[in-house]
PDB file of C-alpha atoms in Angstrom:
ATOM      1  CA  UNK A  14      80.007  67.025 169.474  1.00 63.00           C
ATOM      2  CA  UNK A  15      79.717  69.064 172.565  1.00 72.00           C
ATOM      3  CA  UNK A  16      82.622  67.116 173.824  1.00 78.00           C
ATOM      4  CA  UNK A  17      84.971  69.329 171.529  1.00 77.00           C
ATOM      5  CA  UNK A  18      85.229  73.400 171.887  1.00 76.00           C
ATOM      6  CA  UNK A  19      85.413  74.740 168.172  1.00 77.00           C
ATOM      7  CA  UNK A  20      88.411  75.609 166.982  1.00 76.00           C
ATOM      8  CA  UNK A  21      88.982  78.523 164.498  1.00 83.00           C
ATOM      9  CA  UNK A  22      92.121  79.270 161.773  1.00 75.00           C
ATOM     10  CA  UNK A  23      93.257  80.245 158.411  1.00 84.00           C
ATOM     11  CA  UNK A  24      93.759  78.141 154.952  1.00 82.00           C
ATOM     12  CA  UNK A  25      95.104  79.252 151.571  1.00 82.00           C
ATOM     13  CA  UNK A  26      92.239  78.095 149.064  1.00 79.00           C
ATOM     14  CA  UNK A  27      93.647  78.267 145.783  1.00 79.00           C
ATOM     15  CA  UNK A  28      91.053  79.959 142.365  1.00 77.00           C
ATOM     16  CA  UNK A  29      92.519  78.923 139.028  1.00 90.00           C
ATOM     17  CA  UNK A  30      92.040  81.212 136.277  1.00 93.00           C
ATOM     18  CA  UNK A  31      88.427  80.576 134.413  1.00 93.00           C
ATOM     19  CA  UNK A  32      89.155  79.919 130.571  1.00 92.00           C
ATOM     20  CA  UNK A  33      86.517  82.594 128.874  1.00 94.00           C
ATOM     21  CA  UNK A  34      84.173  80.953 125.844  1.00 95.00           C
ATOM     22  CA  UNK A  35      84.649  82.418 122.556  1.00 96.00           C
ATOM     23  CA  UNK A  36      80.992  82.586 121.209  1.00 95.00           C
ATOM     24  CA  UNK A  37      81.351  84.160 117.926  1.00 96.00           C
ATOM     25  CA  UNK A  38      84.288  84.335 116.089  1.00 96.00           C
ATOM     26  CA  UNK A  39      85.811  87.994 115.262  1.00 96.00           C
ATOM     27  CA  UNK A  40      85.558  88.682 111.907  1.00 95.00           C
ATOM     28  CA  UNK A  41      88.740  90.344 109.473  1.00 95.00           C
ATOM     29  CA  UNK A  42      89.036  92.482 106.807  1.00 91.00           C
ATOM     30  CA  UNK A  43      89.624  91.193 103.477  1.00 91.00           C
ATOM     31  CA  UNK A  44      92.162  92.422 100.968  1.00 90.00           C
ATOM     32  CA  UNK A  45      94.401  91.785  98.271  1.00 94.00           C
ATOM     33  CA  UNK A  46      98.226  90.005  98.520  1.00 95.00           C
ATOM     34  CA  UNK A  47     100.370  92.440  99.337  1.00 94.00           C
ATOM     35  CA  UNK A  48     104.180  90.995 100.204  1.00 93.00           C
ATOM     36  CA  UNK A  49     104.838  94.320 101.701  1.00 91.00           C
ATOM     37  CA  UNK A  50     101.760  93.851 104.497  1.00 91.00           C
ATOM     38  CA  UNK A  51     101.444  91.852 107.552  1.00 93.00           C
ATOM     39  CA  UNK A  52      98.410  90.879 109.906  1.00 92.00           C
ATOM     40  CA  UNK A  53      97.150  94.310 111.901  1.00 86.00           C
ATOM     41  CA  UNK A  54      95.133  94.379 114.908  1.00 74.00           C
ATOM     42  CA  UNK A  55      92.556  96.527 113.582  1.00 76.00           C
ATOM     43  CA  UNK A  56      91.766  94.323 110.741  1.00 84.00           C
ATOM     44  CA  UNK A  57      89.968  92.520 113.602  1.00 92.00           C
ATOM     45  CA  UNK A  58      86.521  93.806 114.411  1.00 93.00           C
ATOM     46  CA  UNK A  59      83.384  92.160 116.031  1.00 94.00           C
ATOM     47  CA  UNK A  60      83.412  88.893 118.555  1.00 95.00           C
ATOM     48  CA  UNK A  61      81.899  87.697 121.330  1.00 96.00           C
ATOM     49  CA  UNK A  62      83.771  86.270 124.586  1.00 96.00           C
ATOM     50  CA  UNK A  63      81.866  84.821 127.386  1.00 96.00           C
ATOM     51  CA  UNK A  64      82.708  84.280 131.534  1.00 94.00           C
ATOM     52  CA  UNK A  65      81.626  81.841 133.635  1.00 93.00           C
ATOM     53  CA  UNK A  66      78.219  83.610 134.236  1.00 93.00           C
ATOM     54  CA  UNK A  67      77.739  83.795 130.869  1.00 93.00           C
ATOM     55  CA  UNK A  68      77.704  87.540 130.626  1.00 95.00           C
ATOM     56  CA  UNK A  69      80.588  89.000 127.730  1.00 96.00           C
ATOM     57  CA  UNK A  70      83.380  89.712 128.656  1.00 96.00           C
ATOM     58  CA  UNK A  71      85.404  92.741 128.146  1.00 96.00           C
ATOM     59  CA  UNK A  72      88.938  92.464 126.323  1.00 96.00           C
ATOM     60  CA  UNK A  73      90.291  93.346 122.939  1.00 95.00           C
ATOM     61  CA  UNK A  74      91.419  90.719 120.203  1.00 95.00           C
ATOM     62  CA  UNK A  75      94.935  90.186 118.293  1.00 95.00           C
ATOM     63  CA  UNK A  76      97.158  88.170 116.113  1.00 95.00           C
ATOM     64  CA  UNK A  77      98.970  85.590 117.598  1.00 95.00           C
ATOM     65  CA  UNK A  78     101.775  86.528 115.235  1.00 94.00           C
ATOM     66  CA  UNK A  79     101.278  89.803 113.238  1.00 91.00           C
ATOM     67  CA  UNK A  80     104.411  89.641 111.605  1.00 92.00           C
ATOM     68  CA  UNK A  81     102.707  86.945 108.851  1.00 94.00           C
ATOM     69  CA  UNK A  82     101.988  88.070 105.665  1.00 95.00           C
ATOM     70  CA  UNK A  83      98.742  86.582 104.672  1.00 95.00           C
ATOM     71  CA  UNK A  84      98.273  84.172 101.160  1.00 96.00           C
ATOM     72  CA  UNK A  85      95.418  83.631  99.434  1.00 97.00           C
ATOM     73  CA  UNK A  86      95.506  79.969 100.076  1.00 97.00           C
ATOM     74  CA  UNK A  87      95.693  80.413 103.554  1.00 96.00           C
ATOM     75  CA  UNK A  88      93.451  78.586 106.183  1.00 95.00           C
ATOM     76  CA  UNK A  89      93.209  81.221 108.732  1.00 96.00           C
ATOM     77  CA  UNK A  90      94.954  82.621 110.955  1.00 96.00           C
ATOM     78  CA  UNK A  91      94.938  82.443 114.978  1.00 96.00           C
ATOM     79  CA  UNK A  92      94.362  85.542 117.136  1.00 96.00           C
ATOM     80  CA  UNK A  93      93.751  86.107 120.836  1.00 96.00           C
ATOM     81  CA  UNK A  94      91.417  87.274 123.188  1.00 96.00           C
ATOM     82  CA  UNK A  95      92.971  89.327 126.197  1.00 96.00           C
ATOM     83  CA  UNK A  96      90.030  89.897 128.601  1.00 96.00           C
ATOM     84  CA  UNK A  97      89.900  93.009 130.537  1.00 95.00           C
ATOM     85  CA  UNK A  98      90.061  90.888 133.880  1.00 94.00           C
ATOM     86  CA  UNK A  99      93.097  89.326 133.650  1.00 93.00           C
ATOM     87  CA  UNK A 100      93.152  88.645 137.127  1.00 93.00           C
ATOM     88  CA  UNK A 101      90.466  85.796 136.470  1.00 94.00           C
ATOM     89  CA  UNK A 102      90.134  84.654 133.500  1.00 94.00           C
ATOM     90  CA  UNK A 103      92.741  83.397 130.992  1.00 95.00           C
ATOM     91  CA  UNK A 104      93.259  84.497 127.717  1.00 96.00           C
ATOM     92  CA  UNK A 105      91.122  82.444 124.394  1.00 96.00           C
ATOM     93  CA  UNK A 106      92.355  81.610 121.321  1.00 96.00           C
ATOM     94  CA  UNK A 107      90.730  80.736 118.008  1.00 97.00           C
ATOM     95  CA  UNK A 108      91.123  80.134 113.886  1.00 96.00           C
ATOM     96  CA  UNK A 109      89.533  83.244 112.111  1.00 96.00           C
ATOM     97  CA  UNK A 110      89.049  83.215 108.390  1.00 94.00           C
ATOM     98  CA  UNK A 111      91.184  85.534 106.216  1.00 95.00           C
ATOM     99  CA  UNK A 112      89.624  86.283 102.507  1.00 95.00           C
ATOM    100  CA  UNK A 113      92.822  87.395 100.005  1.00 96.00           C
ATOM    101  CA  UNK A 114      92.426  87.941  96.947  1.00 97.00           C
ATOM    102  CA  UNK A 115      95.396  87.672  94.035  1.00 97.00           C
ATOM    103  CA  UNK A 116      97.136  90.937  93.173  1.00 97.00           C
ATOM    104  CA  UNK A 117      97.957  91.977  89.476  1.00 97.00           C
ATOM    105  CA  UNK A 118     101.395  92.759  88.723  1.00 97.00           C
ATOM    106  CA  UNK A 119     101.977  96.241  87.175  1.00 97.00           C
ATOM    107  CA  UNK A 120     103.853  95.635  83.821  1.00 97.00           C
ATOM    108  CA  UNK A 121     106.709  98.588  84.251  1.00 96.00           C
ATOM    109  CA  UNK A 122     108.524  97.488  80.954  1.00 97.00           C
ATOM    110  CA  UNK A 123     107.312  95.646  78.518  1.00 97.00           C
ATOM    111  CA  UNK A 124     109.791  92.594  76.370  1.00 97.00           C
ATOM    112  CA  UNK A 125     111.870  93.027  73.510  1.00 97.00           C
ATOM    113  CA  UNK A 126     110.848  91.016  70.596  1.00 97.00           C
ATOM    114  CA  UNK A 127     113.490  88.823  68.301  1.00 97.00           C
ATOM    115  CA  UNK A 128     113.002  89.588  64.408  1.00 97.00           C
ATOM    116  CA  UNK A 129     111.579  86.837  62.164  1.00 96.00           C
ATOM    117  CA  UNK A 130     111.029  85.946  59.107  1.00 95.00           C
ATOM    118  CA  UNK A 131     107.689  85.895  57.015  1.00 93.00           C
ATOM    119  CA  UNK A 132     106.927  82.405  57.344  1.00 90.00           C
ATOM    120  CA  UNK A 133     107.666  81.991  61.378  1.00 93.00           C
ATOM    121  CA  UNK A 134     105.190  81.582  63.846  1.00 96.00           C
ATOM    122  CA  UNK A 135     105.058  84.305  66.837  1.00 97.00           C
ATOM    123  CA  UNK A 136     107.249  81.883  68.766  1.00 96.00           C
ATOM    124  CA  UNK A 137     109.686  82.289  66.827  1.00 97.00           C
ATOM    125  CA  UNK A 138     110.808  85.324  68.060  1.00 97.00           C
ATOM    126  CA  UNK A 139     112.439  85.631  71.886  1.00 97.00           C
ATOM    127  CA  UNK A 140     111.166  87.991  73.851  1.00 97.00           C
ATOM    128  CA  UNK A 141     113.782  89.222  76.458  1.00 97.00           C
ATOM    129  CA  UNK A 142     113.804  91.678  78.798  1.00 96.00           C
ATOM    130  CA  UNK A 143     110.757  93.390  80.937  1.00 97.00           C
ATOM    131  CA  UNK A 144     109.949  94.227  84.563  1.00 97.00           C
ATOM    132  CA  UNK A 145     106.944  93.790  86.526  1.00 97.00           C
ATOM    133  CA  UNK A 146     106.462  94.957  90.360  1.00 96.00           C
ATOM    134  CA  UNK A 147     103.699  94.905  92.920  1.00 96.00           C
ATOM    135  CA  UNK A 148     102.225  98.504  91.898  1.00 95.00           C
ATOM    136  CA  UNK A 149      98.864  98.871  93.257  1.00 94.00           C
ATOM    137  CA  UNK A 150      98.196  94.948  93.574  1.00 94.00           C
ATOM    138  CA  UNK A 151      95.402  96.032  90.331  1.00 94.00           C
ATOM    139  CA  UNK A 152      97.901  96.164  87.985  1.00 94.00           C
ATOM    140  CA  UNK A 153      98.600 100.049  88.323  1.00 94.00           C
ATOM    141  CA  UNK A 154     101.806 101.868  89.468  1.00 94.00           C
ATOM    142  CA  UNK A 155     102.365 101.925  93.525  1.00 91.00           C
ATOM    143  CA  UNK A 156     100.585 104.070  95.545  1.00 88.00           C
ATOM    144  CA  UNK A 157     100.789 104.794  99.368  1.00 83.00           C
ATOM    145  CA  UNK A 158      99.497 101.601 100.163  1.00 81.00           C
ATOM    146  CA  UNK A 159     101.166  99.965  97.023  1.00 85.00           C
ATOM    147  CA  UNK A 160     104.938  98.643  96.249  1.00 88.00           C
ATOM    148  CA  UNK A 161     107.986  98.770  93.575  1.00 92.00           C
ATOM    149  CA  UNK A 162     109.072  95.222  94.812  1.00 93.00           C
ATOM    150  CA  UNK A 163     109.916  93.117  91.638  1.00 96.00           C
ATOM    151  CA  UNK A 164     107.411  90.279  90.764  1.00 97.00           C
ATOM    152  CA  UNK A 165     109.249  87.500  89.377  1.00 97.00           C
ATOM    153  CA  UNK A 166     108.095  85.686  86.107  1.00 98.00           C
ATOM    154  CA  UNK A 167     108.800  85.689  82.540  1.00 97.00           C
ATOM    155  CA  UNK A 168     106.802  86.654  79.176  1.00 98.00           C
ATOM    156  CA  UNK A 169     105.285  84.879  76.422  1.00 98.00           C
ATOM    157  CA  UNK A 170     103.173  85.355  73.764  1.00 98.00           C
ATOM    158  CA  UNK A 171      99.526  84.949  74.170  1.00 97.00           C
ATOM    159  CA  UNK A 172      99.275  83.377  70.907  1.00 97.00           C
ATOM    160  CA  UNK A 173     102.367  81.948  69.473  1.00 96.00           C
ATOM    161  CA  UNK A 174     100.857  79.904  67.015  1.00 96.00           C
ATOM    162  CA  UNK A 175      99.940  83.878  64.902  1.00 95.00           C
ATOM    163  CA  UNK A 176     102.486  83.972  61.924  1.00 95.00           C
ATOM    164  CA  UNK A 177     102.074  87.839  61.127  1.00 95.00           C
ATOM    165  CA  UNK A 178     102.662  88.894  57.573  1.00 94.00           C
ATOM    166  CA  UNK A 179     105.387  91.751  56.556  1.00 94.00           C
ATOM    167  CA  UNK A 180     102.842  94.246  56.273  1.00 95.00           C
ATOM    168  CA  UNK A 181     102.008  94.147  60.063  1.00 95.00           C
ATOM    169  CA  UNK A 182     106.273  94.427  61.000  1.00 95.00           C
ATOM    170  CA  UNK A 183     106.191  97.388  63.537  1.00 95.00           C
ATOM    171  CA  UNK A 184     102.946  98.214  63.017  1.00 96.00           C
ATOM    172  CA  UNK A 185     100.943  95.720  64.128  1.00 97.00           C
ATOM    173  CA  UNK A 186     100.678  94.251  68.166  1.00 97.00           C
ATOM    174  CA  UNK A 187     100.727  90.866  69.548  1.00 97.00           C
ATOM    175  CA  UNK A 188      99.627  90.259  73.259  1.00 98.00           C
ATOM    176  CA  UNK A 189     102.159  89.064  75.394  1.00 98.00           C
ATOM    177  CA  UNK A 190     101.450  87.314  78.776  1.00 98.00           C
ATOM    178  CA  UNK A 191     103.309  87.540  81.950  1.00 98.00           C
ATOM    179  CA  UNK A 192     103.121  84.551  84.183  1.00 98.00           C
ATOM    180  CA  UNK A 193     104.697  85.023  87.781  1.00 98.00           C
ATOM    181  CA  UNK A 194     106.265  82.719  89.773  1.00 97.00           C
ATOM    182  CA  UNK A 195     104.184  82.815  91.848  1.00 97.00           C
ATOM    183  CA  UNK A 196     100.475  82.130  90.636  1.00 97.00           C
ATOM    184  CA  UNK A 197      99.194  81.043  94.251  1.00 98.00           C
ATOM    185  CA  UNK A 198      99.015  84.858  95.072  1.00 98.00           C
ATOM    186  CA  UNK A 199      99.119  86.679  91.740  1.00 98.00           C
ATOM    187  CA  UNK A 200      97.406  87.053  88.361  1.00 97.00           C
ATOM    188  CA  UNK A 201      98.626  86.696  84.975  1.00 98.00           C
ATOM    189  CA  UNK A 202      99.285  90.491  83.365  1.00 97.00           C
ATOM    190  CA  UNK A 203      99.076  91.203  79.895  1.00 97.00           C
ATOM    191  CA  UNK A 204     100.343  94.125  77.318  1.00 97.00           C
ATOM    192  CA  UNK A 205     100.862  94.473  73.617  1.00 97.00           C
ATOM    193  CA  UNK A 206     104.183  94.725  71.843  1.00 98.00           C
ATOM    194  CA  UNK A 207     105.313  95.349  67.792  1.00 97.00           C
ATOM    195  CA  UNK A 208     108.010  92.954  66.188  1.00 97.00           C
ATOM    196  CA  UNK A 209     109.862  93.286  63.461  1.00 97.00           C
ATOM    197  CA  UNK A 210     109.214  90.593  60.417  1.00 96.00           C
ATOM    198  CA  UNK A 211     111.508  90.333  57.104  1.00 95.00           C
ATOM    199  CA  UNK A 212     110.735  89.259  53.770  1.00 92.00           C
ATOM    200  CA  UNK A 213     111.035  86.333  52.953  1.00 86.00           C
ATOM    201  CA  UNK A 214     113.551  85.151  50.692  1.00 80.00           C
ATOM    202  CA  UNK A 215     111.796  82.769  48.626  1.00 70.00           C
ATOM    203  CA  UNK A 216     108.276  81.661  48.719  1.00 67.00           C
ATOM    204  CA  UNK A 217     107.528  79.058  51.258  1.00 66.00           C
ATOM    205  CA  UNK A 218     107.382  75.720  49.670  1.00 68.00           C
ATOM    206  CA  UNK A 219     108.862  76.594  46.550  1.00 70.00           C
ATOM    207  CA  UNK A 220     109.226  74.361  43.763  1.00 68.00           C
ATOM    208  CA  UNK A 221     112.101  73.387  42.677  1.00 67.00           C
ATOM    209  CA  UNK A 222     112.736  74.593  39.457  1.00 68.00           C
ATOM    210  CA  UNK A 223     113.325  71.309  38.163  1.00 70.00           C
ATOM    211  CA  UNK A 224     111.279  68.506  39.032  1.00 71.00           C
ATOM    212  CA  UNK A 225     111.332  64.487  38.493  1.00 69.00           C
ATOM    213  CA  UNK A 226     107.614  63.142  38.136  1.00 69.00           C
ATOM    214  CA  UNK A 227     106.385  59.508  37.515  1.00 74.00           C
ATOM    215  CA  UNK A 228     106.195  58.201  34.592  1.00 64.00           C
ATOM    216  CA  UNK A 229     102.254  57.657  34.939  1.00 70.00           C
ATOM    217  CA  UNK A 230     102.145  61.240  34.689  1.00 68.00           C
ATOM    218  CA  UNK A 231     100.839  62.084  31.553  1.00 64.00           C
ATOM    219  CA  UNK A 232     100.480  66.140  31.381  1.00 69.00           C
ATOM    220  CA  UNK A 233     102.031  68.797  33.500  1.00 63.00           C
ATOM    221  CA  UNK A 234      98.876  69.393  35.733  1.00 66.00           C
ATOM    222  CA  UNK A 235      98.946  65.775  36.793  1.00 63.00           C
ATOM    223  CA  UNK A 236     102.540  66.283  38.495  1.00 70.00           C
ATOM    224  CA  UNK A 237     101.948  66.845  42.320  1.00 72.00           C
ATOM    225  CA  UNK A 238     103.406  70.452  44.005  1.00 70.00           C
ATOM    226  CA  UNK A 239     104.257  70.672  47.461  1.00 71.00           C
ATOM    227  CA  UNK A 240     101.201  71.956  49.639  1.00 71.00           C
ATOM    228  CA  UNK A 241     100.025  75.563  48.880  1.00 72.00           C
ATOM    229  CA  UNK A 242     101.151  75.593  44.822  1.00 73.00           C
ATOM    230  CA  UNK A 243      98.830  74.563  41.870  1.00 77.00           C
ATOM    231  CA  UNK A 244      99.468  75.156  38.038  1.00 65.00           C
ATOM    232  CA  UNK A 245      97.755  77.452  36.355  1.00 77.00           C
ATOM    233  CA  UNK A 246      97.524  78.807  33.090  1.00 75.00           C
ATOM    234  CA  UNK A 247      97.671  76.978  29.456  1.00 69.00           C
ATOM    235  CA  UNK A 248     100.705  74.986  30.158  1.00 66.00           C
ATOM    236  CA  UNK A 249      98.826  72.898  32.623  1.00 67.00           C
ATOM    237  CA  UNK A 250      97.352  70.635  29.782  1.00 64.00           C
ATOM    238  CA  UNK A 251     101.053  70.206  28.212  1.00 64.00           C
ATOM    239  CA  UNK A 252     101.798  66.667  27.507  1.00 68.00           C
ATOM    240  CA  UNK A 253     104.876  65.640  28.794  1.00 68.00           C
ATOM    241  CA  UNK A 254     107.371  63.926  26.494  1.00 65.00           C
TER     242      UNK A 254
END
């Protein structure tokens, strides 16, 4: 409108920050449980972060919160994308996928085992005592990556049903089974232990040494015994009077 003379002057145009595109996920290392090890940058490797051109951006990736000690039923954990050009962009965040496997306890001391008697069943004897710590997370003593922490759990026997004979007392060993607390992150450890096992004092089942039978029975083999026993010799066709 040449009726108006143009008129020039200053405005403040505000630029929000861009919010950069994560196009592939970074990727992390996997390892075992370790209660002694947290989330580390450089377990992070790989990624791709976009701008508004499309171009990748430049910027390094970390854990929201590295202070977490991952579990093996975990569901990932979030880390963050800090581009180089702060200035424009803001930062991205996203899930990424941790793989842990479950650590084997290292068996430092093995249980004490109660005495029984010929006769009992493995679970009849207590087992008491033993120690089990972190070690190597494979079941080995710690090394520089390892730990002494304690592991807790308790022992049992493998099989408890085994009745061992008198023969095998402190000679022969029984598998024993320690089952942490926590079985999310770790795996059962097992070791072999001795026990000691007495004679018996009498024969299991024993007859007694004098015995009332039915009067249907005719002859001494035709009086029942308790389960395990049978007559034998000439007496068992004795008539009984």
């Amino acid at each position: 409108d040449t009726a108006y003379a143009s008129v020039e002057g200053m405005m403040i145009v505000t630029v929000r920050k861009a919010v950069p595109v994560v196009s592939a996920i970074p990727t992390a290392a996997a390892w075992v449980y370790n209660p002694s090890r947290s989330l580390t940058d450089s377990d992070l490797s790989g990624g791709l972060v976009t701008g508004v051109d499309g171009n990748p951006l430049e910027g390094a990736w970390s854990w929201e919160k590295a202070d977490i000690v991952p579990t093996v039923d975990n569901r990932g954990y979030r880390a963050v994308f800090t581009p180089a050009d702060a200035g424009n962009y803001e930062t991205a965040v996203t899930t990424v996928s941790v793989t842990v496997a479950k650590a084997v306890p290292y068996v430092v001391k093995l249980p004490s085992a109660g005495r029984i008697t010929y006769g009992d069943a493995l679970n009849a004897s207590v087992l008491s005592g033993g120690i089990a710590q972190y070690g190597n997370g494979a079941g080995q003593p710690a090394d520089e990556s390892g730990s002494t922490e304690k592991v807790d759990g308790t022992f049992a026997w493998k099989d408890g049903a085994l009745k061992p004979a008198a023969a095998d007392s402190g000679v022969t060993g029984y598998t024993v089974v320690f089952m942490p607390s926590d079985m999310v992150n770790y795996e059962t450890a097992e070791g072999e232990i001795t026990l000691e096992v007495k004679k018996a004092d009498s024969a299991p089942n024993m007859p007694d040494s004098v015995m009332e039978v039915p009067y249907s029975c005719e002859k001494v083999s035709d009086a029942a015994l308790p389960e395990g026993w049978e007559w034998q010799g000439g007496g068992r066709g004795i008539f009984l009077e």
